[in-house]
mmCIF file of C-alpha atoms in Angstrom:
data_model
loop_
_atom_site.group_PDB
_atom_site.id
_atom_site.type_symbol
_atom_site.label_atom_id
_atom_site.label_comp_id
_atom_site.label_asym_id
_atom_site.label_seq_id
_atom_site.Cartn_x
_atom_site.Cartn_y
_atom_site.Cartn_z
ATOM 1 C CA MET A 198 -25.669 -16.351 -19.408
ATOM 2 C CA SER A 199 -26.539 -18.313 -22.246
ATOM 3 C CA SER A 200 -27.971 -22.289 -22.810
ATOM 4 C CA ALA A 201 -25.026 -22.831 -24.662
ATOM 5 C CA ASP A 202 -21.240 -22.563 -25.343
ATOM 6 C CA ASP A 203 -19.339 -22.656 -28.180
ATOM 7 C CA ARG A 204 -16.250 -23.869 -25.726
ATOM 8 C CA PHE A 205 -17.929 -26.736 -24.925
ATOM 9 C CA THR A 206 -18.106 -29.580 -27.222
ATOM 10 C CA VAL A 207 -21.464 -31.101 -26.599
ATOM 11 C CA THR A 208 -24.708 -29.588 -26.133
ATOM 12 C CA PRO A 209 -27.104 -31.357 -23.520
ATOM 13 C CA GLY A 210 -30.746 -31.295 -24.189
ATOM 14 C CA ILE A 211 -31.497 -29.262 -21.807
ATOM 15 C CA ALA A 212 -29.455 -26.507 -23.297
ATOM 16 C CA ARG A 213 -31.215 -27.213 -27.129
ATOM 17 C CA LEU A 214 -34.557 -26.917 -24.637
ATOM 18 C CA CYS A 215 -33.987 -23.651 -23.721
ATOM 19 C CA ALA A 216 -33.006 -22.189 -26.576
ATOM 20 C CA VAL A 217 -35.985 -24.044 -28.906
ATOM 21 C CA PRO A 218 -38.766 -23.766 -25.780
ATOM 22 C CA GLY A 219 -40.935 -25.363 -28.453
ATOM 23 C CA LEU A 220 -39.042 -29.194 -28.079
ATOM 24 C CA ALA A 221 -41.070 -30.517 -25.498
ATOM 25 C CA GLY A 222 -44.351 -29.822 -26.878
ATOM 26 C CA PRO A 223 -47.200 -27.702 -25.175
ATOM 27 C CA GLY A 224 -49.187 -27.226 -21.910
ATOM 28 C CA ARG A 225 -47.604 -26.659 -18.802
ATOM 29 C CA LEU A 226 -44.670 -28.968 -18.031
ATOM 30 C CA GLY A 227 -43.066 -30.570 -15.437
ATOM 31 C CA LEU A 228 -38.812 -30.468 -14.512
ATOM 32 C CA VAL A 229 -37.512 -33.753 -13.007
ATOM 33 C CA THR A 230 -34.731 -32.845 -12.571
ATOM 34 C CA ASN A 231 -31.953 -31.675 -9.538
ATOM 35 C CA HIS A 232 -28.608 -30.191 -8.603
ATOM 36 C CA THR A 233 -26.009 -30.906 -11.061
ATOM 37 C CA CYS A 234 -28.654 -30.663 -13.722
ATOM 38 C CA VAL A 235 -27.314 -27.435 -14.969
ATOM 39 C CA LEU A 236 -26.466 -25.513 -18.214
ATOM 40 C CA PRO A 237 -22.302 -25.916 -19.713
ATOM 41 C CA ASP A 238 -21.590 -22.782 -17.919
ATOM 42 C CA LEU A 239 -23.405 -23.801 -14.684
ATOM 43 C CA SER A 240 -26.938 -21.580 -14.956
ATOM 44 C CA PRO A 241 -29.755 -23.516 -12.885
ATOM 45 C CA THR A 242 -31.957 -24.403 -15.670
ATOM 46 C CA ALA A 243 -34.636 -24.462 -13.882
ATOM 47 C CA PRO A 244 -34.760 -20.714 -13.739
ATOM 48 C CA ALA A 245 -33.120 -20.601 -17.142
ATOM 49 C CA LEU A 246 -36.094 -22.683 -18.941
ATOM 50 C CA MET A 247 -38.329 -20.030 -17.453
ATOM 51 C CA GLU A 248 -36.214 -17.117 -18.628
ATOM 52 C CA SER A 249 -36.299 -18.943 -22.159
ATOM 53 C CA GLY A 250 -40.097 -19.269 -22.117
ATOM 54 C CA VAL A 251 -41.144 -23.179 -20.834
ATOM 55 C CA HIS A 252 -44.363 -22.695 -19.149
ATOM 56 C CA LEU A 253 -42.736 -24.810 -15.906
ATOM 57 C CA ALA A 254 -45.415 -25.517 -13.478
ATOM 58 C CA ALA A 255 -43.612 -27.801 -11.112
ATOM 59 C CA LEU A 256 -40.466 -29.328 -10.280
ATOM 60 C CA PHE A 257 -40.105 -33.197 -9.394
ATOM 61 C CA GLY A 258 -36.399 -34.570 -7.160
ATOM 62 C CA PRO A 259 -35.305 -38.421 -6.995
ATOM 63 C CA GLU A 260 -33.228 -39.790 -4.362
ATOM 64 C CA HIS A 261 -31.249 -37.044 -2.917
ATOM 65 C CA GLY A 262 -33.439 -34.699 -3.621
ATOM 66 C CA LEU A 263 -33.865 -31.525 -4.650
ATOM 67 C CA TYR A 264 -31.085 -30.308 -3.663
ATOM 68 C CA GLY A 265 -29.268 -32.776 -2.957
ATOM 69 C CA THR A 266 -28.896 -33.051 0.546
ATOM 70 C CA ALA A 267 -29.951 -36.642 1.702
ATOM 71 C CA GLN A 268 -27.789 -39.492 1.883
ATOM 72 C CA ALA A 269 -28.099 -42.870 0.031
ATOM 73 C CA GLY A 270 -31.949 -44.157 0.877
ATOM 74 C CA GLY A 271 -33.451 -40.101 1.331
ATOM 75 C CA GLY A 272 -35.601 -38.113 -0.269
ATOM 76 C CA GLU A 273 -36.143 -34.395 0.438
ATOM 77 C CA PRO A 274 -40.026 -33.044 1.713
ATOM 78 C CA ASP A 275 -42.372 -31.858 -0.890
ATOM 79 C CA GLU A 276 -41.793 -27.989 -0.511
ATOM 80 C CA THR A 277 -41.870 -24.957 -3.072
ATOM 81 C CA ASP A 278 -38.610 -24.328 -4.460
ATOM 82 C CA PRO A 279 -37.432 -20.190 -3.303
ATOM 83 C CA ALA A 280 -35.757 -19.666 -6.546
ATOM 84 C CA THR A 281 -38.390 -20.135 -8.593
ATOM 85 C CA GLY A 282 -41.749 -20.123 -6.262
ATOM 86 C CA LEU A 283 -42.600 -23.745 -8.041
ATOM 87 C CA PRO A 284 -43.401 -26.532 -5.999
ATOM 88 C CA VAL A 285 -41.548 -29.351 -5.817
ATOM 89 C CA TYR A 286 -42.906 -32.537 -5.422
ATOM 90 C CA ASP A 287 -40.426 -35.426 -3.674
ATOM 91 C CA THR A 288 -40.451 -38.975 -6.192
ATOM 92 C CA TYR A 289 -38.143 -40.839 -3.479
ATOM 93 C CA ARG A 290 -40.016 -44.369 -2.745
ATOM 94 C CA ARG A 291 -43.004 -43.320 -4.454
ATOM 95 C CA GLU A 292 -44.684 -45.730 -7.323
ATOM 96 C CA GLY A 293 -47.672 -47.129 -8.785
ATOM 97 C CA ASP A 294 -50.787 -45.650 -7.498
ATOM 98 C CA LEU A 295 -49.303 -43.297 -5.490
ATOM 99 C CA LEU A 296 -46.603 -41.830 -8.571
ATOM 100 C CA ASP A 297 -49.737 -41.638 -10.457
ATOM 101 C CA LYS A 298 -51.389 -39.236 -7.830
ATOM 102 C CA VAL A 299 -48.746 -36.969 -7.592
ATOM 103 C CA LEU A 300 -48.334 -36.807 -11.777
ATOM 104 C CA ILE A 301 -52.321 -35.509 -11.374
ATOM 105 C CA ASP A 302 -51.958 -33.733 -8.246
ATOM 106 C CA SER A 303 -48.974 -31.370 -9.983
ATOM 107 C CA GLY A 304 -51.463 -31.100 -12.795
ATOM 108 C CA VAL A 305 -48.897 -30.703 -15.995
ATOM 109 C CA ASP A 306 -49.372 -31.658 -19.352
ATOM 110 C CA ALA A 307 -45.559 -33.422 -19.765
ATOM 111 C CA LEU A 308 -43.045 -34.292 -17.536
ATOM 112 C CA VAL A 309 -39.675 -33.593 -18.996
ATOM 113 C CA TYR A 310 -36.262 -35.321 -17.133
ATOM 114 C CA ASP A 311 -33.229 -34.303 -17.260
ATOM 115 C CA LEU A 312 -30.482 -35.887 -14.211
ATOM 116 C CA GLN A 313 -27.638 -36.879 -14.857
ATOM 117 C CA ASP A 314 -26.657 -40.386 -14.724
ATOM 118 C CA VAL A 315 -23.864 -42.573 -14.685
ATOM 119 C CA GLY A 316 -23.954 -45.368 -17.005
ATOM 120 C CA ALA A 317 -24.864 -47.915 -14.288
ATOM 121 C CA ARG A 318 -28.179 -49.930 -13.856
ATOM 122 C CA PHE A 319 -27.788 -49.702 -9.599
ATOM 123 C CA TYR A 320 -27.981 -46.039 -9.684
ATOM 124 C CA THR A 321 -31.509 -44.283 -8.751
ATOM 125 C CA TYR A 322 -31.985 -41.817 -11.127
ATOM 126 C CA VAL A 323 -32.585 -44.043 -14.348
ATOM 127 C CA TRP A 324 -35.997 -46.178 -12.394
ATOM 128 C CA THR A 325 -37.326 -43.249 -11.204
ATOM 129 C CA MET A 326 -36.882 -41.814 -14.638
ATOM 130 C CA PHE A 327 -39.152 -45.731 -15.228
ATOM 131 C CA ASP A 328 -41.459 -44.883 -13.278
ATOM 132 C CA LEU A 329 -42.625 -41.696 -13.737
ATOM 133 C CA MET A 330 -42.100 -43.003 -17.905
ATOM 134 C CA VAL A 331 -44.949 -46.009 -16.276
ATOM 135 C CA SER A 332 -47.264 -42.863 -14.318
ATOM 136 C CA ALA A 333 -47.053 -40.583 -17.734
ATOM 137 C CA ALA A 334 -48.243 -43.696 -19.678
ATOM 138 C CA ARG A 335 -51.114 -44.228 -17.436
ATOM 139 C CA THR A 336 -52.152 -40.639 -16.869
ATOM 140 C CA GLY A 337 -51.542 -39.609 -20.837
ATOM 141 C CA VAL A 338 -48.828 -37.936 -19.804
ATOM 142 C CA ARG A 339 -46.307 -36.165 -22.309
ATOM 143 C CA PHE A 340 -42.500 -38.055 -21.220
ATOM 144 C CA VAL A 341 -39.853 -35.751 -22.830
ATOM 145 C CA VAL A 342 -35.950 -37.295 -21.491
ATOM 146 C CA ALA A 343 -34.182 -34.018 -22.463
ATOM 147 C CA ASP A 344 -30.808 -35.639 -22.850
ATOM 148 C CA ARG A 345 -27.216 -36.403 -21.111
ATOM 149 C CA PRO A 346 -23.901 -37.917 -22.462
ATOM 150 C CA ASN A 347 -23.125 -41.569 -20.487
ATOM 151 C CA PRO A 348 -20.193 -40.286 -18.392
ATOM 152 C CA LEU A 349 -18.410 -43.459 -18.746
ATOM 153 C CA GLY A 350 -18.742 -43.966 -22.840
ATOM 154 C CA GLY A 351 -21.376 -45.175 -24.767
ATOM 155 C CA LEU A 352 -18.871 -48.164 -26.714
ATOM 156 C CA VAL A 353 -19.092 -51.187 -24.258
ATOM 157 C CA SER A 354 -21.180 -52.964 -21.177
ATOM 158 C CA GLU A 355 -20.288 -55.080 -18.874
ATOM 159 C CA GLY A 356 -21.867 -57.135 -16.438
ATOM 160 C CA PRO A 357 -25.154 -59.369 -16.760
ATOM 161 C CA VAL A 358 -28.163 -58.501 -17.739
ATOM 162 C CA LEU A 359 -30.905 -58.258 -14.056
ATOM 163 C CA ASP A 360 -33.202 -61.456 -14.263
ATOM 164 C CA PRO A 361 -36.751 -60.097 -13.600
ATOM 165 C CA ALA A 362 -37.139 -62.564 -10.332
ATOM 166 C CA PHE A 363 -34.552 -59.726 -8.797
ATOM 167 C CA ALA A 364 -35.961 -56.789 -9.954
ATOM 168 C CA SER A 365 -36.269 -53.513 -7.305
ATOM 169 C CA PHE A 366 -35.771 -49.881 -7.201
ATOM 170 C CA VAL A 367 -31.733 -50.894 -7.702
ATOM 171 C CA GLY A 368 -32.687 -52.570 -11.293
ATOM 172 C CA ARG A 369 -36.683 -52.770 -12.153
ATOM 173 C CA ALA A 370 -35.684 -54.886 -15.863
ATOM 174 C CA PRO A 371 -33.477 -56.304 -17.739
ATOM 175 C CA VAL A 372 -30.086 -54.121 -18.212
ATOM 176 C CA PRO A 373 -26.796 -55.254 -17.763
ATOM 177 C CA ILE A 374 -25.058 -53.546 -14.613
ATOM 178 C CA ARG A 375 -22.849 -50.974 -17.132
ATOM 179 C CA HIS A 376 -25.592 -50.473 -19.472
ATOM 180 C CA GLY A 377 -23.598 -47.985 -21.856
ATOM 181 C CA LEU A 378 -26.514 -46.045 -23.124
ATOM 182 C CA THR A 379 -27.198 -42.434 -22.077
ATOM 183 C CA CYS A 380 -30.782 -41.662 -20.611
ATOM 184 C CA GLY A 381 -32.786 -41.544 -23.389
ATOM 185 C CA GLU A 382 -31.488 -44.761 -25.822
ATOM 186 C CA LEU A 383 -32.548 -46.140 -22.054
ATOM 187 C CA ALA A 384 -35.925 -44.421 -22.174
ATOM 188 C CA TRP A 385 -36.386 -45.770 -25.749
ATOM 189 C CA PHE A 386 -35.829 -49.480 -24.476
ATOM 190 C CA LEU A 387 -38.240 -49.077 -21.837
ATOM 191 C CA ASN A 388 -40.330 -47.688 -23.654
ATOM 192 C CA ARG A 389 -41.168 -50.662 -25.733
ATOM 193 C CA SER A 390 -40.348 -53.581 -23.562
ATOM 194 C CA ALA A 391 -40.819 -52.713 -19.456
ATOM 195 C CA VAL A 392 -42.598 -49.848 -19.777
ATOM 196 C CA ALA A 393 -45.415 -51.254 -21.822
ATOM 197 C CA ASP A 394 -45.199 -54.323 -20.145
ATOM 198 C CA VAL A 395 -46.198 -52.764 -16.609
ATOM 199 C CA ALA A 396 -48.379 -49.844 -18.053
ATOM 200 C CA GLY A 397 -49.907 -51.704 -20.316
ATOM 201 C CA ARG A 398 -49.328 -48.858 -23.380
ATOM 202 C CA GLN A 399 -45.617 -47.342 -24.134
ATOM 203 C CA ALA A 400 -45.374 -43.465 -23.179
ATOM 204 C CA ASP A 401 -45.556 -40.900 -25.645
ATOM 205 C CA LEU A 402 -42.124 -40.059 -25.878
ATOM 206 C CA THR A 403 -39.886 -37.591 -27.203
ATOM 207 C CA VAL A 404 -35.608 -37.703 -26.517
ATOM 208 C CA ILE A 405 -34.090 -34.086 -27.179
ATOM 209 C CA LYS A 406 -30.561 -35.787 -28.209
ATOM 210 C CA ALA A 407 -27.379 -34.366 -26.393
ATOM 211 C CA ALA A 408 -25.487 -32.319 -29.557
ATOM 212 C CA GLY A 409 -22.053 -33.149 -30.288
ATOM 213 C CA TRP A 410 -21.714 -36.104 -28.022
ATOM 214 C CA GLN A 411 -20.059 -39.577 -29.620
ATOM 215 C CA ARG A 412 -20.154 -42.734 -28.512
ATOM 216 C CA GLY A 413 -16.515 -42.795 -27.468
ATOM 217 C CA MET A 414 -16.624 -39.542 -25.481
ATOM 218 C CA ASP A 415 -16.727 -40.095 -21.712
ATOM 219 C CA ALA A 416 -17.300 -37.595 -19.166
ATOM 220 C CA GLU A 417 -13.696 -35.439 -20.057
ATOM 221 C CA ALA A 418 -13.885 -35.652 -23.405
ATOM 222 C CA THR A 419 -17.312 -33.009 -23.108
ATOM 223 C CA GLY A 420 -16.145 -30.912 -21.898
ATOM 224 C CA LEU A 421 -19.027 -30.342 -19.821
ATOM 225 C CA PRO A 422 -18.437 -29.413 -15.365
ATOM 226 C CA TRP A 423 -18.836 -32.774 -13.184
ATOM 227 C CA ILE A 424 -21.031 -31.510 -10.506
ATOM 228 C CA ALA A 425 -21.586 -34.954 -8.068
ATOM 229 C CA PRO A 426 -24.595 -36.161 -8.700
ATOM 230 C CA SER A 427 -25.308 -37.672 -5.844
ATOM 231 C CA PRO A 428 -23.228 -37.017 -1.764
ATOM 232 C CA ASN A 429 -21.132 -40.478 -2.751
ATOM 233 C CA MET A 430 -19.862 -39.862 -6.585
ATOM 234 C CA PRO A 431 -18.377 -36.362 -5.644
ATOM 235 C CA THR A 432 -16.048 -37.435 -9.196
ATOM 236 C CA PHE A 433 -15.547 -38.381 -12.244
ATOM 237 C CA ALA A 434 -13.005 -41.135 -11.131
ATOM 238 C CA THR A 435 -15.458 -42.552 -8.407
ATOM 239 C CA ALA A 436 -18.163 -43.024 -11.146
ATOM 240 C CA VAL A 437 -15.465 -45.100 -13.209
ATOM 241 C CA VAL A 438 -15.410 -47.842 -10.613
ATOM 242 C CA TYR A 439 -19.181 -47.598 -9.622
ATOM 243 C CA PRO A 440 -20.136 -50.423 -11.642
ATOM 244 C CA GLY A 441 -17.577 -52.817 -9.759
ATOM 245 C CA THR A 442 -17.476 -51.231 -6.851
ATOM 246 C CA CYS A 443 -20.769 -50.713 -5.907
ATOM 247 C CA LEU A 444 -21.880 -54.940 -5.316
ATOM 248 C CA PHE A 445 -19.554 -54.697 -1.954
ATOM 249 C CA GLU A 446 -23.052 -52.553 -0.832
ATOM 250 C CA GLY A 447 -23.854 -56.350 -0.504
ATOM 251 C CA THR A 448 -21.042 -57.381 1.742
ATOM 252 C CA ASN A 449 -19.941 -56.495 5.022
ATOM 253 C CA VAL A 450 -16.879 -54.919 3.251
ATOM 254 C CA SER A 451 -17.105 -50.796 3.618
ATOM 255 C CA GLU A 452 -17.195 -49.801 0.137
ATOM 256 C CA GLY A 453 -15.521 -46.174 1.639
ATOM 257 C CA ARG A 454 -18.897 -44.507 2.320
ATOM 258 C CA GLY A 455 -17.734 -41.458 5.122
ATOM 259 C CA THR A 456 -14.193 -41.214 3.000
ATOM 260 C CA THR A 457 -13.295 -38.669 0.607
ATOM 261 C CA GLN A 458 -13.035 -40.898 -1.944
ATOM 262 C CA PRO A 459 -16.343 -43.579 -1.607
ATOM 263 C CA PHE A 460 -16.412 -46.504 -3.712
ATOM 264 C CA GLN A 461 -12.414 -46.276 -4.430
ATOM 265 C CA SER A 462 -11.888 -47.201 -1.764
ATOM 266 C CA VAL A 463 -12.888 -50.761 0.053
ATOM 267 C CA GLY A 464 -12.272 -52.111 3.209
ATOM 268 C CA ALA A 465 -12.714 -53.900 6.423
ATOM 269 C CA PRO A 466 -11.354 -54.398 9.728
ATOM 270 C CA TYR A 467 -10.353 -57.933 9.337
ATOM 271 C CA VAL A 468 -8.263 -57.365 6.059
ATOM 272 C CA ASP A 469 -4.437 -57.447 6.570
ATOM 273 C CA ALA A 470 -1.331 -57.001 4.730
ATOM 274 C CA ARG A 471 -1.740 -60.170 2.650
ATOM 275 C CA LEU A 472 -4.374 -58.545 0.777
ATOM 276 C CA ALA A 473 -3.282 -55.985 -2.486
ATOM 277 C CA PRO A 474 -0.730 -58.431 -2.986
ATOM 278 C CA ALA A 475 -3.048 -61.413 -3.760
ATOM 279 C CA LEU A 476 -5.228 -58.520 -5.545
ATOM 280 C CA ALA A 477 -2.173 -57.876 -7.672
ATOM 281 C CA GLU A 478 -1.251 -61.346 -8.480
ATOM 282 C CA LEU A 479 -4.436 -61.499 -10.252
ATOM 283 C CA GLY A 480 -3.131 -58.810 -12.865
ATOM 284 C CA LEU A 481 -6.158 -57.701 -13.556
ATOM 285 C CA PRO A 482 -6.607 -55.359 -16.348
ATOM 286 C CA GLY A 483 -6.106 -51.396 -15.626
ATOM 287 C CA VAL A 484 -5.935 -50.797 -12.533
ATOM 288 C CA HIS A 485 -3.593 -51.476 -8.968
ATOM 289 C CA PHE A 486 -4.205 -51.879 -6.077
ATOM 290 C CA ARG A 487 -2.361 -49.800 -3.293
ATOM 291 C CA ASP A 488 -2.501 -50.922 0.439
ATOM 292 C CA ILE A 489 -4.644 -48.386 2.648
ATOM 293 C CA ARG A 490 -5.962 -47.924 6.313
ATOM 294 C CA TYR A 491 -8.466 -45.867 7.029
ATOM 295 C CA VAL A 492 -11.177 -44.769 9.411
ATOM 296 C CA PRO A 493 -15.103 -44.305 8.070
ATOM 297 C CA THR A 494 -17.128 -41.403 9.313
ATOM 298 C CA PHE A 495 -20.265 -42.329 8.890
ATOM 299 C CA GLY A 496 -21.556 -45.810 7.174
ATOM 300 C CA LYS A 497 -19.941 -49.678 8.207
ATOM 301 C CA HIS A 498 -17.108 -49.795 10.302
ATOM 302 C CA ALA A 499 -18.049 -45.778 10.972
ATOM 303 C CA GLY A 500 -15.229 -44.545 13.339
ATOM 304 C CA ARG A 501 -13.125 -47.912 13.536
ATOM 305 C CA PRO A 502 -9.847 -48.894 11.928
ATOM 306 C CA VAL A 503 -9.878 -50.698 8.851
ATOM 307 C CA ARG A 504 -7.679 -52.068 6.114
ATOM 308 C CA GLY A 505 -7.902 -52.137 2.463
ATOM 309 C CA VAL A 506 -7.527 -51.601 -1.094
ATOM 310 C CA HIS A 507 -7.311 -48.053 -3.126
ATOM 311 C CA LEU A 508 -8.143 -48.780 -7.051
ATOM 312 C CA HIS A 509 -6.255 -46.731 -9.198
ATOM 313 C CA VAL A 510 -7.116 -47.375 -12.412
ATOM 314 C CA MET A 511 -4.619 -46.620 -14.597
ATOM 315 C CA ASP A 512 -5.739 -47.070 -18.427
ATOM 316 C CA ARG A 513 -10.345 -46.497 -18.416
ATOM 317 C CA GLU A 514 -10.191 -48.467 -21.427
ATOM 318 C CA ALA A 515 -8.826 -51.683 -20.664
ATOM 319 C CA PHE A 516 -10.462 -51.609 -17.093
ATOM 320 C CA ALA A 517 -13.599 -53.925 -16.597
ATOM 321 C CA PRO A 518 -14.876 -52.511 -13.348
ATOM 322 C CA VAL A 519 -17.571 -55.522 -12.794
ATOM 323 C CA ARG A 520 -14.903 -57.864 -13.458
ATOM 324 C CA THR A 521 -12.574 -56.122 -11.132
ATOM 325 C CA ALA A 522 -15.129 -56.251 -8.195
ATOM 326 C CA VAL A 523 -16.125 -59.692 -8.472
ATOM 327 C CA ALA A 524 -12.842 -60.795 -8.749
ATOM 328 C CA MET A 525 -11.723 -58.577 -5.319
ATOM 329 C CA LEU A 526 -14.890 -60.974 -3.477
ATOM 330 C CA GLY A 527 -13.785 -64.216 -4.356
ATOM 331 C CA THR A 528 -10.233 -63.528 -2.917
ATOM 332 C CA LEU A 529 -12.035 -61.310 -0.182
ATOM 333 C CA ARG A 530 -13.970 -64.232 0.067
ATOM 334 C CA ARG A 531 -11.091 -66.793 0.015
ATOM 335 C CA LEU A 532 -8.565 -64.783 1.989
ATOM 336 C CA TYR A 533 -11.197 -64.479 5.303
ATOM 337 C CA PRO A 534 -13.639 -66.858 4.952
ATOM 338 C CA ASP A 535 -14.905 -67.056 8.888
ATOM 339 C CA ASP A 536 -14.888 -63.185 8.138
ATOM 340 C CA PHE A 537 -16.209 -61.950 4.635
ATOM 341 C CA ALA A 538 -19.866 -62.292 4.607
ATOM 342 C CA TRP A 539 -23.046 -60.950 2.982
ATOM 343 C CA SER A 540 -25.487 -58.476 3.657
ATOM 344 C CA GLY A 541 -28.357 -60.563 3.598
ATOM 345 C CA ASP A 542 -29.631 -60.917 0.302
ATOM 346 C CA PHE A 543 -29.267 -57.408 -0.994
ATOM 347 C CA VAL A 544 -26.274 -58.600 -4.079
ATOM 348 C CA ASP A 545 -28.249 -60.637 -5.356
ATOM 349 C CA ARG A 546 -30.562 -57.825 -5.901
ATOM 350 C CA LEU A 547 -26.990 -55.535 -6.991
ATOM 351 C CA TRP A 548 -25.747 -58.494 -9.768
ATOM 352 C CA GLY A 549 -29.389 -59.533 -10.549
ATOM 353 C CA SER A 550 -28.777 -63.092 -9.526
ATOM 354 C CA ALA A 551 -28.373 -65.068 -6.767
ATOM 355 C CA ALA A 552 -25.367 -66.825 -9.489
ATOM 356 C CA LEU A 553 -22.485 -64.290 -7.364
ATOM 357 C CA ARG A 554 -23.460 -65.124 -3.967
ATOM 358 C CA ARG A 555 -23.602 -68.667 -5.065
ATOM 359 C CA THR A 556 -20.564 -68.741 -6.713
ATOM 360 C CA VAL A 557 -18.693 -66.879 -4.581
ATOM 361 C CA ASP A 558 -19.454 -68.670 -1.672
ATOM 362 C CA ALA A 559 -18.774 -72.082 -3.442
ATOM 363 C CA GLY A 560 -15.228 -71.285 -4.486
ATOM 364 C CA GLU A 561 -15.444 -71.033 -7.591
ATOM 365 C CA ASP A 562 -14.409 -68.285 -9.681
ATOM 366 C CA PRO A 563 -16.697 -65.739 -10.259
ATOM 367 C CA THR A 564 -14.730 -63.324 -12.978
ATOM 368 C CA ALA A 565 -16.477 -67.092 -15.227
ATOM 369 C CA LEU A 566 -18.928 -65.192 -14.591
ATOM 370 C CA VAL A 567 -18.880 -61.625 -16.167
ATOM 371 C CA GLU A 568 -18.989 -61.775 -19.830
ATOM 372 C CA PRO A 569 -15.547 -59.725 -21.899
ATOM 373 C CA PRO A 570 -17.321 -56.100 -22.498
ATOM 374 C CA ALA A 571 -19.711 -55.835 -25.262
ATOM 375 C CA PRO A 572 -20.969 -53.398 -27.571
ATOM 376 C CA PRO A 573 -23.959 -52.133 -26.612
ATOM 377 C CA GLY A 574 -26.380 -52.374 -29.388
ATOM 378 C CA ARG A 575 -25.672 -55.913 -28.500
ATOM 379 C CA TRP A 576 -28.176 -56.203 -25.575
ATOM 380 C CA ALA A 577 -30.628 -53.308 -25.944
ATOM 381 C CA GLY A 578 -30.821 -53.235 -30.350
ATOM 382 C CA GLU A 579 -29.157 -51.794 -31.867
ATOM 383 C CA ASP A 580 -32.056 -49.519 -33.072
ATOM 384 C CA VAL A 581 -32.506 -47.890 -30.226
ATOM 385 C CA LEU A 582 -29.150 -45.610 -30.267
ATOM 386 C CA LEU A 583 -29.719 -42.296 -31.058
ATOM 387 C CA TYR A 584 -25.804 -41.504 -31.417
ATOM 388 C CA PRO A 585 -22.290 -42.522 -33.883
#
């Protein structure tokens, strides 16, 4: 199989690297990757890089692991990859000196980052990228981002910029919830700000752009195959709602884990027939709410019948996932004040401050916290935008 294919509108950065191995520079390269990172013809990238002449020396896996077998909050053990014979290093929950040691022990001269992001701040792959950029800066390892399209497109951002006081692995730096950037663009932004602040210097960064991608193209427009980047991100439709409904992870409301449609289905044992009509009355753009019942097989309320709503996005351009989700949270608090509850302060880390939780608890309109969607250059700076 070839590394690029004329049938596809977009050529991801990793396919360009296979075609021109010198784009990543000399030396022993480590590939930060997982099961989603294939060429447009579905060829696995690690063997393809080796066949192209790239001196690949190690593989590094993020949350969910190199093979994507681990659920949220898990990784896979260090081992040898049977397909390539290369050592595999698990990066999940490793940072600081521990992650520095991983890079040093691996003996690589450069890291090539190729992971499929979903365009939301709390998706941890970009913070694996950030942590590795910090370690690369400290240890003198070059860092190369083989860029891929943002599946949500790159025209808008939405939601608050994270307050650094609430930094965690679901948000290390001041980035909005829906950031509107590719990983390569995000790397440029982070390298000159947060990476430099933490490491004391910027990483030696190169971005191999995804050829043919334009900001108005979402995942479907690229023609590239969708591979679930994590167990609970099965479809592109999941990614569309995720920047909003992931906030339900910070509540006692099921975000649909343990179903075939996570993040599109939201419910709880205490929800009744009032929820769907109440949400419909809000007139939120681009979305319809269907009354549903389901029994999660794992996660919150596993094995128990719950009732809630399924989000049907009818107009992706009009749909504002963050605004929609906070309106849902406010409605749940209003309808079920004795039952709705937060899961500790996790929602503060997801939101990036305590403002959402405090506003909902005060009975105020939380949608007032959400500015209208804006171009990503407004928060990140036009000079980090690599694509038209």
